[in-house]
Amino acid sequence: HVQLVESGGDSVQAGGSLRLSCTASGYRGSSYCMAWFRQAPGKEREEVAAIHLINGRTYIRDSAQGRFTISQDNAKGAIDLQLNSLRPDDSAVYTCAAHPTDPGYLGRCRMTDFRYWGQGTQVTVS
């Protein structure tokens, strides 16, 4: 049973930074994609960033390029999302997601394949 637990959400002023963390448990094997999605009130959920835990390939949405960084902390069994230069339109509930891939998978994470979801953490930028 895969469980994902997010932390790090907070309220910050525009231009500030936050670091979100997602800790995973219950994985079978280690070949997983993990990602961050976000959803603001009245808007559809959108992908933010993704990383494959074995091949290391990452994805960052265009509007976050140069501001957000996704990384993995193998010691903690977690992924982190560093949010810099935050803007009010970054305000949303940020949710961690994961899905398994075939061993030896060399591609990027497909954002439509995620099946495990955390509860989310609120980021508010004013």
JSON list of C-alpha atoms in Angstrom, two decimals, residues 22 31 34 38 40 42 45 50 52 59 61 66 68 71 76 78-80 85 91 98 112 115 119 121 124:
[
{"chain": "A", "resi": 22, "resn": "CYS", "atom": "CA", "xyz": [7.08, 14.24, -0.15]},
{"chain": "A", "resi": 31, "resn": "SER", "atom": "CA", "xyz": [11.48, 2.13, -10.33]},
{"chain": "A", "resi": 34, "resn": "MET", "atom": "CA", "xyz": [7.21, 10.85, -8.56]},
{"chain": "A", "resi": 38, "resn": "ARG", "atom": "CA", "xyz": [-1.03, 21.72, -7.99]},
{"chain": "A", "resi": 40, "resn": "ALA", "atom": "CA", "xyz": [-5.80, 26.46, -7.30]},
{"chain": "A", "resi": 42, "resn": "GLY", "atom": "CA", "xyz": [-11.60, 27.19, -9.54]},
{"chain": "A", "resi": 45, "resn": "ARG", "atom": "CA", "xyz": [-5.10, 20.45, -11.58]},
{"chain": "A", "resi": 50, "resn": "ALA", "atom": "CA", "xyz": [8.38, 15.16, -12.03]},
{"chain": "A", "resi": 52, "resn": "HIS", "atom": "CA", "xyz": [12.19, 9.30, -12.15]},
{"chain": "A", "resi": 59, "resn": "TYR", "atom": "CA", "xyz": [10.35, 17.60, -15.90]},
{"chain": "A", "resi": 61, "resn": "ARG", "atom": "CA", "xyz": [6.54, 23.02, -16.28]},
{"chain": "A", "resi": 66, "resn": "GLY", "atom": "CA", "xyz": [14.42, 28.65, -13.51]},
{"chain": "A", "resi": 68, "resn": "PHE", "atom": "CA", "xyz": [11.44, 25.49, -9.22]},
{"chain": "A", "resi": 71, "resn": "SER", "atom": "CA", "xyz": [15.22, 16.54, -6.44]},
{"chain": "A", "resi": 76, "resn": "LYS", "atom": "CA", "xyz": [14.77, 9.89, 3.40]},
{"chain": "A", "resi": 78, "resn": "ALA", "atom": "CA", "xyz": [11.56, 11.46, -0.41]},
{"chain": "A", "resi": 79, "resn": "ILE", "atom": "CA", "xyz": [11.43, 13.98, -3.19]},
{"chain": "A", "resi": 80, "resn": "ASP", "atom": "CA", "xyz": [11.71, 17.70, -2.65]},
{"chain": "A", "resi": 85, "resn": "SER", "atom": "CA", "xyz": [10.82, 33.54, -6.69]},
{"chain": "A", "resi": 91, "resn": "SER", "atom": "CA", "xyz": [-0.71, 29.73, -4.83]},
{"chain": "A", "resi": 98, "resn": "ALA", "atom": "CA", "xyz": [3.68, 8.46, -7.88]},
{"chain": "A", "resi": 112, "resn": "THR", "atom": "CA", "xyz": [-1.06, 10.95, -17.16]},
{"chain": "A", "resi": 115, "resn": "ARG", "atom": "CA", "xyz": [-2.06, 6.55, -9.66]},
{"chain": "A", "resi": 119, "resn": "GLN", "atom": "CA", "xyz": [-3.30, 14.67, 0.63]},
{"chain": "A", "resi": 121, "resn": "THR", "atom": "CA", "xyz": [-0.04, 20.88, 1.20]},
{"chain": "A", "resi": 124, "resn": "THR", "atom": "CA", "xyz": [-0.13, 30.70, -0.42]}
]
